[in-house]
PDB file of C-alpha atoms in Angstrom:
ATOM      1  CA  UNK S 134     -38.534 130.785  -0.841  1.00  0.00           C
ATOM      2  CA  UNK S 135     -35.599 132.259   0.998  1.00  0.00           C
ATOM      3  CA  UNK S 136     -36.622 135.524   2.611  1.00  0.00           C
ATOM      4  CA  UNK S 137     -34.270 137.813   3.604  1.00  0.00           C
ATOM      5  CA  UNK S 138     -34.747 140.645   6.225  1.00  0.00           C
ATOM      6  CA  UNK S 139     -32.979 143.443   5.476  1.00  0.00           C
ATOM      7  CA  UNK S 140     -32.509 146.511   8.706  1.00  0.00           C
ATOM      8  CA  UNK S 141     -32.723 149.446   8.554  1.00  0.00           C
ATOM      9  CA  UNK S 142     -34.642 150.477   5.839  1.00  0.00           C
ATOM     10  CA  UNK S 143     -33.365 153.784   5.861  1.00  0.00           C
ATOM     11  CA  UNK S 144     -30.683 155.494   7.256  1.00  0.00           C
ATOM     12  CA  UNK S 145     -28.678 159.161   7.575  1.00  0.00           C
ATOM     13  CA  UNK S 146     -25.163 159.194   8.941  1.00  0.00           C
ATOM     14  CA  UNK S 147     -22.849 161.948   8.778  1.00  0.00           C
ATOM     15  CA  UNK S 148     -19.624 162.397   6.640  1.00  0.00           C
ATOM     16  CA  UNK S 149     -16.348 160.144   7.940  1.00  0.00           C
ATOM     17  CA  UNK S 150     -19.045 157.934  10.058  1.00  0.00           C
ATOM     18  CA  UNK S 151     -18.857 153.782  10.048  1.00  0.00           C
ATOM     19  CA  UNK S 152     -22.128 152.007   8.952  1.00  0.00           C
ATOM     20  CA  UNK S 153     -23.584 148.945   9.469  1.00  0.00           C
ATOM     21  CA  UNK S 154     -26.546 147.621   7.388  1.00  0.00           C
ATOM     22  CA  UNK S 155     -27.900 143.829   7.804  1.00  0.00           C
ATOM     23  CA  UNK S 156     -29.413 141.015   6.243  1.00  0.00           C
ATOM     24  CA  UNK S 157     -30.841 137.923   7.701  1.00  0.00           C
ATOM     25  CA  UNK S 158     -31.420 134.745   6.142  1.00  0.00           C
ATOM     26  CA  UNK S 159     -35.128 132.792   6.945  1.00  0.00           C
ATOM     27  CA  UNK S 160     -32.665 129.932   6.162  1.00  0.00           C
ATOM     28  CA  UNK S 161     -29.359 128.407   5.910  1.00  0.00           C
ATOM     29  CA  UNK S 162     -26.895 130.188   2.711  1.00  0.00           C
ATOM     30  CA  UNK S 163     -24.040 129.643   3.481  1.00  0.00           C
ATOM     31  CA  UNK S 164     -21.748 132.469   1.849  1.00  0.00           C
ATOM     32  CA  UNK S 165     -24.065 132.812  -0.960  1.00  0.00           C
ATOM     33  CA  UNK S 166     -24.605 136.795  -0.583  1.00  0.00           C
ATOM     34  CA  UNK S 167     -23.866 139.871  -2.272  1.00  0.00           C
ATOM     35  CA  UNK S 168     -24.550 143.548  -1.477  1.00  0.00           C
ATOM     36  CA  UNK S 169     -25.049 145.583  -4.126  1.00  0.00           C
ATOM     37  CA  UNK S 170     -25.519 149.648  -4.321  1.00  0.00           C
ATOM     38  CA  UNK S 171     -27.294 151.213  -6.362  1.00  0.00           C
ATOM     39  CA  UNK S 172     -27.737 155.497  -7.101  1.00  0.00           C
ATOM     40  CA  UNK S 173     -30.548 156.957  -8.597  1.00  0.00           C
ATOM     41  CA  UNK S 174     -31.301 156.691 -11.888  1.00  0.00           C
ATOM     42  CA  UNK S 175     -28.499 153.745 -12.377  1.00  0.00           C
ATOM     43  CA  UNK S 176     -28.160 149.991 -12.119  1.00  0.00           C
ATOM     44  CA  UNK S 177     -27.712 147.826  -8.912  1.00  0.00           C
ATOM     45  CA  UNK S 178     -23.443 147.680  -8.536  1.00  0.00           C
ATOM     46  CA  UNK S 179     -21.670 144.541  -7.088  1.00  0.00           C
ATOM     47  CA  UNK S 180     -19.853 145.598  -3.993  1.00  0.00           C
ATOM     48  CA  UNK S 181     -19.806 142.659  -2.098  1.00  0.00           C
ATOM     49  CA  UNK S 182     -19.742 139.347  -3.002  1.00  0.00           C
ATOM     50  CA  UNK S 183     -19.261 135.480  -1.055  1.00  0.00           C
ATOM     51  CA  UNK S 184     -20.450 137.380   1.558  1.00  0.00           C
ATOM     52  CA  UNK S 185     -17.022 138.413   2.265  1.00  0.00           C
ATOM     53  CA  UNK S 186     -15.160 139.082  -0.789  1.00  0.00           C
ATOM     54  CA  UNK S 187     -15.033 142.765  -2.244  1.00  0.00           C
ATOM     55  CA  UNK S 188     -15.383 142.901  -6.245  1.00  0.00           C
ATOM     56  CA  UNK S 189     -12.989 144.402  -8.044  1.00  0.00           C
ATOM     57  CA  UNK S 190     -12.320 148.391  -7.938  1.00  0.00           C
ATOM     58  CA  UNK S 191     -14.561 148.421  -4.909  1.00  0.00           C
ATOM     59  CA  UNK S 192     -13.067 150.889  -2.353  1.00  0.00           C
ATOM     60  CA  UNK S 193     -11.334 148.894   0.443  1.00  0.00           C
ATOM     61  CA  UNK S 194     -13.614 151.054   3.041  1.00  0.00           C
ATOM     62  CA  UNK S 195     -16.641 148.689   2.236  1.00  0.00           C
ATOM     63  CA  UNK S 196     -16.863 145.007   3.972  1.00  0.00           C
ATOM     64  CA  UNK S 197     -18.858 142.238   4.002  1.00  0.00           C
ATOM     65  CA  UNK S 198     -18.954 139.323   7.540  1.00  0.00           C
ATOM     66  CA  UNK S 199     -21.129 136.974   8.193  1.00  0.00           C
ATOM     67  CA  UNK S 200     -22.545 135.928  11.647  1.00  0.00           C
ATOM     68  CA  UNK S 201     -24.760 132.506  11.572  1.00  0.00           C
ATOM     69  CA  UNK S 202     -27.544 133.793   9.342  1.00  0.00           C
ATOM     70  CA  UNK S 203     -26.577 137.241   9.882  1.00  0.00           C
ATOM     71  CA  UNK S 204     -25.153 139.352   6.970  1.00  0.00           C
ATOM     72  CA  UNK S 205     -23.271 142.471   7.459  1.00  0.00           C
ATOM     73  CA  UNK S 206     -22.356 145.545   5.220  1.00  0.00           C
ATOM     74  CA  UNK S 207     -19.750 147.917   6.896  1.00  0.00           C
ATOM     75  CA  UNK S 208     -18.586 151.138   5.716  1.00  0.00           C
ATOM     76  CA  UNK S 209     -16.231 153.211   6.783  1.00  0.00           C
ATOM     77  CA  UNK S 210     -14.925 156.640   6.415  1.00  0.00           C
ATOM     78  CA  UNK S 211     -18.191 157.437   5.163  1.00  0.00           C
ATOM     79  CA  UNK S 212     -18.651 159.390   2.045  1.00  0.00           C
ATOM     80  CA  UNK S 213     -20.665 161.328  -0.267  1.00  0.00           C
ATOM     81  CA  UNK S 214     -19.837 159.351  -2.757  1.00  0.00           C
ATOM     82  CA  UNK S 215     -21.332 156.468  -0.897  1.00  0.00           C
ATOM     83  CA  UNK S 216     -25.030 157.852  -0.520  1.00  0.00           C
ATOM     84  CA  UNK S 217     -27.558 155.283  -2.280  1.00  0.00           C
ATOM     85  CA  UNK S 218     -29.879 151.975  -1.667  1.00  0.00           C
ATOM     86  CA  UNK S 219     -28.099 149.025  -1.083  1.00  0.00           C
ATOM     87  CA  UNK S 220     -29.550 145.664  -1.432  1.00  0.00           C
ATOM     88  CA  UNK S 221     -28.584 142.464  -0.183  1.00  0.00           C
ATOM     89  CA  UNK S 222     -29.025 139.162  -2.417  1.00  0.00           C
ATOM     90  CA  UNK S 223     -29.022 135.232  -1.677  1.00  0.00           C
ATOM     91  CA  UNK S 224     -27.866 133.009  -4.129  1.00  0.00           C
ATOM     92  CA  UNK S 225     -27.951 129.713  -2.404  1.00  0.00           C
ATOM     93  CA  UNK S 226     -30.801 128.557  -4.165  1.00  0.00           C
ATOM     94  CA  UNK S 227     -33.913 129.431  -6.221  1.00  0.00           C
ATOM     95  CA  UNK S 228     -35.513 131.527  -6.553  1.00  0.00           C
ATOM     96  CA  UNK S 229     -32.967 133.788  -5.991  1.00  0.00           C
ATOM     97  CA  UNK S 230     -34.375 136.830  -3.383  1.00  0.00           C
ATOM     98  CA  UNK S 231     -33.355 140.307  -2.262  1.00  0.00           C
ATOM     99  CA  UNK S 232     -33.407 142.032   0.415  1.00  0.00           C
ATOM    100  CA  UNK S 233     -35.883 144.802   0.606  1.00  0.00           C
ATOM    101  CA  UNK S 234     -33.133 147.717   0.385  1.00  0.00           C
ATOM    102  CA  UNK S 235     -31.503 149.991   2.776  1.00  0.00           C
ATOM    103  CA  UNK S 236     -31.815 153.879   1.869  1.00  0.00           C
ATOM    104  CA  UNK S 237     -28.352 155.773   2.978  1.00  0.00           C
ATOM    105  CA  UNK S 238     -27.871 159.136   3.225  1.00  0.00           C
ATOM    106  CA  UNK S 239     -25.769 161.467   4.535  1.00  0.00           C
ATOM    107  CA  UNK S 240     -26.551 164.569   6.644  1.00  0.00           C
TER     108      UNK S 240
ATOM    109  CA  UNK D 224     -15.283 146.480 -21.391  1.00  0.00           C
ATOM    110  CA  UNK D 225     -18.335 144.081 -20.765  1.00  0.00           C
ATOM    111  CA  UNK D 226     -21.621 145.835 -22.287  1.00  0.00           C
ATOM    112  CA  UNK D 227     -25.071 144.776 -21.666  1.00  0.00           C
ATOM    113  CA  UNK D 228     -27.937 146.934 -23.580  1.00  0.00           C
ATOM    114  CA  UNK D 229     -31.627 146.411 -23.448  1.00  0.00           C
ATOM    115  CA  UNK D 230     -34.215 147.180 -25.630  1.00  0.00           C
ATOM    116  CA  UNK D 231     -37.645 146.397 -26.345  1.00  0.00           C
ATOM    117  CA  UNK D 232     -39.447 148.205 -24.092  1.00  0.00           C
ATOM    118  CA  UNK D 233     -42.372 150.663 -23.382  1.00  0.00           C
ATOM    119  CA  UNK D 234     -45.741 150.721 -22.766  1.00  0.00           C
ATOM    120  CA  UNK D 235     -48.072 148.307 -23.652  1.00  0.00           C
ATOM    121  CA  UNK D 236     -51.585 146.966 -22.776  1.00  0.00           C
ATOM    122  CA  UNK D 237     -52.735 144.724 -20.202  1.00  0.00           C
ATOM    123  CA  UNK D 238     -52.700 141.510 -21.443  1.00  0.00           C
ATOM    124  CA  UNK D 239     -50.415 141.780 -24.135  1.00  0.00           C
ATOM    125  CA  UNK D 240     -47.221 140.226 -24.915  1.00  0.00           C
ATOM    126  CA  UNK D 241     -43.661 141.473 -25.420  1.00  0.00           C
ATOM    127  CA  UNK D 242     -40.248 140.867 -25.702  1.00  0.00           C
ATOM    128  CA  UNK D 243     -37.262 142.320 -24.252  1.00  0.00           C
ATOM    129  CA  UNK D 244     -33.524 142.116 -25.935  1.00  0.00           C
ATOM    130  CA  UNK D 245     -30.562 142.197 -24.195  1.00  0.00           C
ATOM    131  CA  UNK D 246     -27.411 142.845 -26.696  1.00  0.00           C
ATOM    132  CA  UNK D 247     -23.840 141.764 -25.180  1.00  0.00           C
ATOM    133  CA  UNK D 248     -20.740 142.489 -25.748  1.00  0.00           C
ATOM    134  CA  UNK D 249     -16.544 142.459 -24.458  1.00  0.00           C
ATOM    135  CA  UNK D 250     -16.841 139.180 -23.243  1.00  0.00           C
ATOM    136  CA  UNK D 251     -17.015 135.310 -24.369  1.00  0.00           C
ATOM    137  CA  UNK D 252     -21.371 135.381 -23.569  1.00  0.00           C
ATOM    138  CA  UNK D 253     -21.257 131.872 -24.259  1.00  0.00           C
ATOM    139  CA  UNK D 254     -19.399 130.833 -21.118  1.00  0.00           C
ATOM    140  CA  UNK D 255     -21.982 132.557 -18.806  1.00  0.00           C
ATOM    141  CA  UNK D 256     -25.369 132.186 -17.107  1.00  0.00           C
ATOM    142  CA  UNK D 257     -27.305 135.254 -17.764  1.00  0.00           C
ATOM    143  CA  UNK D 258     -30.299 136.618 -16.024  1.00  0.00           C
ATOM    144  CA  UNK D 259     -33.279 138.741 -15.519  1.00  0.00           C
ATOM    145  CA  UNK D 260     -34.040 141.157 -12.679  1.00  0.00           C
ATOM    146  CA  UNK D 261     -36.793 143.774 -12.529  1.00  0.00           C
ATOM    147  CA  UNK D 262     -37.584 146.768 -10.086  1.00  0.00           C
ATOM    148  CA  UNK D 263     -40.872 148.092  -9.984  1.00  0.00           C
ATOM    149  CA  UNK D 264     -41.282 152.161  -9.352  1.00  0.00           C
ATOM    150  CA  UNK D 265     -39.967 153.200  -5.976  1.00  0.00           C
ATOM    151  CA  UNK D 266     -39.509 148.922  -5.252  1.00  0.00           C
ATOM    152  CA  UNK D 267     -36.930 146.629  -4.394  1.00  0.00           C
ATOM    153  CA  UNK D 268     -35.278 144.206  -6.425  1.00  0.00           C
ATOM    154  CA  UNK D 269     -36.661 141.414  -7.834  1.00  0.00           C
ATOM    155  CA  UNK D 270     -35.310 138.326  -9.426  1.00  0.00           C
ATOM    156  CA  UNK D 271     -37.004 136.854 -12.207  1.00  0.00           C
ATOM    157  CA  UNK D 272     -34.749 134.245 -13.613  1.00  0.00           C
ATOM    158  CA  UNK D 273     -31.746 133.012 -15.307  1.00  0.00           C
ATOM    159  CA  UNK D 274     -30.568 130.569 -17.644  1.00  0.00           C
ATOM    160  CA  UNK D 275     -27.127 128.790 -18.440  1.00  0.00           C
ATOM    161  CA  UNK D 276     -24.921 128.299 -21.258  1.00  0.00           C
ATOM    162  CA  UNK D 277     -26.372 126.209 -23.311  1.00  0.00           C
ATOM    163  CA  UNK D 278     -30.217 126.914 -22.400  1.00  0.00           C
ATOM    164  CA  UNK D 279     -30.184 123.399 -20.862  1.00  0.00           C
ATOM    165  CA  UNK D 280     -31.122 124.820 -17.308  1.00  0.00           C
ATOM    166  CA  UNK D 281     -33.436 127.962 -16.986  1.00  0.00           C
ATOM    167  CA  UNK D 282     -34.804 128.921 -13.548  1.00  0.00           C
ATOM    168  CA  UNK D 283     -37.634 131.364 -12.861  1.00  0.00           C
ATOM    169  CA  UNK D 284     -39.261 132.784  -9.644  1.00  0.00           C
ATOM    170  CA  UNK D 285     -42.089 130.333  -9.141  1.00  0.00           C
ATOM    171  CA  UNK D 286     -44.650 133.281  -9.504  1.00  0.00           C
ATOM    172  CA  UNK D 287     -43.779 134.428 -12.970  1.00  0.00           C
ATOM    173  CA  UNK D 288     -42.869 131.167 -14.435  1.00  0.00           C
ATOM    174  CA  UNK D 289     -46.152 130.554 -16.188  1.00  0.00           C
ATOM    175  CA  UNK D 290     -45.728 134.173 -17.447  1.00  0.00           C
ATOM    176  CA  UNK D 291     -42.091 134.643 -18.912  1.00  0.00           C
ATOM    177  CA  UNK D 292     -39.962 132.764 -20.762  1.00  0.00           C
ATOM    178  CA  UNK D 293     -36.132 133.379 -21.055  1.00  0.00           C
ATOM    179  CA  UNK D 294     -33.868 132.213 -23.891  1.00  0.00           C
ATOM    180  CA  UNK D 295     -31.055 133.111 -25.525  1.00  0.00           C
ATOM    181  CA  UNK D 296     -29.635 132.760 -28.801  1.00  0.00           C
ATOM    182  CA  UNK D 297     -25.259 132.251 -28.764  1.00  0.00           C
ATOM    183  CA  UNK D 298     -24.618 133.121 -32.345  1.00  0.00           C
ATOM    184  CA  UNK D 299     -25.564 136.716 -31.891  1.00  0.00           C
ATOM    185  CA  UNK D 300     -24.954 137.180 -27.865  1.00  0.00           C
ATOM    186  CA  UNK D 301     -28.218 138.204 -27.220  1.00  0.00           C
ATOM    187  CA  UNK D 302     -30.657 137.002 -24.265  1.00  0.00           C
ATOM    188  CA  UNK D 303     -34.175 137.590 -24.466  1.00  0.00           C
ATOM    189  CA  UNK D 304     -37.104 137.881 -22.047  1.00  0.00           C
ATOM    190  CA  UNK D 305     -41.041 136.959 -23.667  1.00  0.00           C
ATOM    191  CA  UNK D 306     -43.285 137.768 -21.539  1.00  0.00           C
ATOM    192  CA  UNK D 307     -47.360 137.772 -21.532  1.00  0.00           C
ATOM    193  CA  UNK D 308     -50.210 138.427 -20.304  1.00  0.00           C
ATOM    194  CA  UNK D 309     -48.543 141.531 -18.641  1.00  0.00           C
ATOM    195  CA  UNK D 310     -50.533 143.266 -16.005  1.00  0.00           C
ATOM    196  CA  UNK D 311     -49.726 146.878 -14.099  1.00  0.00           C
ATOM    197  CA  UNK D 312     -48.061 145.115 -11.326  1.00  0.00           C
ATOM    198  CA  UNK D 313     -45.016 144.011 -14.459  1.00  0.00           C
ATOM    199  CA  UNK D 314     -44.472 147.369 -14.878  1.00  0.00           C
ATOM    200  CA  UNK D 315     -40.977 147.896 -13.615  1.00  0.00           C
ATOM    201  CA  UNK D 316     -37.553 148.627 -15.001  1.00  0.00           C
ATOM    202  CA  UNK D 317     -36.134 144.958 -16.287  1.00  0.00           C
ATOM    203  CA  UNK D 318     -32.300 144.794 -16.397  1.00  0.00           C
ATOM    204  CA  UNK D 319     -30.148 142.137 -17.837  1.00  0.00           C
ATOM    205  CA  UNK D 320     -27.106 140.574 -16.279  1.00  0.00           C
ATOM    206  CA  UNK D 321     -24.406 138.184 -16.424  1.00  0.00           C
ATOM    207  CA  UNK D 322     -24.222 135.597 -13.231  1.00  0.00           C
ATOM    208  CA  UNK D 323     -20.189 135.419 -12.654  1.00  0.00           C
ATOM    209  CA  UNK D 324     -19.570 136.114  -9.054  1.00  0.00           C
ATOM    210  CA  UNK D 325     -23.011 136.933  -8.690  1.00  0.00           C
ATOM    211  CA  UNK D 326     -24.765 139.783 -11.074  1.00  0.00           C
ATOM    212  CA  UNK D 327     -21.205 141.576 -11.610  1.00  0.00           C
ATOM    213  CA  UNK D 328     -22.280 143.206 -14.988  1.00  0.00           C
ATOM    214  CA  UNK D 329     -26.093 144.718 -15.205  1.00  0.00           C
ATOM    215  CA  UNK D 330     -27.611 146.333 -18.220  1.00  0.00           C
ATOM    216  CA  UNK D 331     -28.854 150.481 -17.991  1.00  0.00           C
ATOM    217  CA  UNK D 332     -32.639 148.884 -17.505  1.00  0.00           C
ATOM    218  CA  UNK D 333     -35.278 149.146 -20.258  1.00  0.00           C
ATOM    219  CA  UNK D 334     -38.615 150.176 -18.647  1.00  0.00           C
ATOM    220  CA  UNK D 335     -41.697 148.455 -19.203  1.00  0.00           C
ATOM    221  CA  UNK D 336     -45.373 150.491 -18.631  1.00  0.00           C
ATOM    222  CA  UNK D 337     -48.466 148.348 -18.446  1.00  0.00           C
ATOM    223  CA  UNK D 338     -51.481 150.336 -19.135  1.00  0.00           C
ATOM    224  CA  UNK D 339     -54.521 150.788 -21.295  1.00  0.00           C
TER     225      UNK D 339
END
């Protein structure tokens, strides 16, 4: 199975900040990822998906790059509104895998 | 608007069986690949499987294929999930999902509590 790293595991930034969370891929994927974020209490939420490509209604503040087998999640402006896990998610090939989850929350 | 609902789920006892329903709605749920994903308490995601238009193709993480079975039926735009010989470690909240770009539409989650 693919396994995919996922740093940090949690994090606390502060209001207007730029984040970075990662993912790294045991193998090759290609562009198969997504990020998703997900609140408490709710379902996961496609942000990011083709590794690059941001879903539909998904504030433009949110990106997705790609670096080799590195995976990126920027956000900027950072707001409260933004405060939740997010999880990363190959879909190169089966099983499909997640990333263990980045906790974000703002100070 | 694209609707997924579960339903089907509570708590039942180790070793048992049960089956999860996942009603859809607002779009054509014939033309997709639909799929399973659960999240045990405090957990990460994880995917359990998915299967394709038709039911031709269904693919499930190796460690719960002898365990669950996916289907679907077309004519009333439901997919289902059997699944047996549950154990705690299945308990978890099990949402439903269409595979466009990815997962792009989930279900709320139905939760599923394995104890005696």
């Amino acid at each position: 199975d693919i396994q995919m790293t996922q740093s940090p595991s949690s994090m606390s930034a502060s209001l207007g900040d730029t984040v970075t969370i990662t993912c790294l891929a045991s193998q090759d994927i290609g562009n198969y990822l997504s990020w998703y974020q997900q609140k408490p209490g709710k379902s996961p939420k496609l942000m990011i998906y083709g590794a690059t490509n941001l879903e539909d209604g998904v504030p433009s503040r949110f990106s997705g790059s790609r670096s080799g087998s590195d995976y990126s999640l920027t956000i900027n402006s950072l707001g409260y509104d933004d405060e939740g896990i997010y999880h990363c998610h190959q879909y190169y090939e089966y099983p499909y895998t997640f990333g263990a989850g980045t906790k974000l929350e703002l100070k | 608007e694209v609707k997924l609902v579960e339903s089907g789920g509570g708590l039942v006892q180790p070793g048992r069986s049960l089956k999860l329903s996942c009603a859809a709605s607002g779009f054509s749920f014939n033309d997709y690949w639909m799929g399973w994903v659960r999240q045990a308490p405090g957990k990460g995601l994880e995917w359990i499987g998915e299967i394709n238009q038709d039911s031709s193709t269904i693919n499930y993480t190796p460690s719960l294929k002898d365990k669950f079975t996916i289907s679907r039926d077309n004519a009333q735009n439901t997919l289902y999930l059997q699944m047996s010989k549950l154990g705690s470690e299945d308990t978890a909240i099990y949402y439903c999902a269409r595979d466009y770009r990815d997962f792009d539409y989930w279900g709320q989650g139905v939760m599923v509590t394995v104890s005696s």
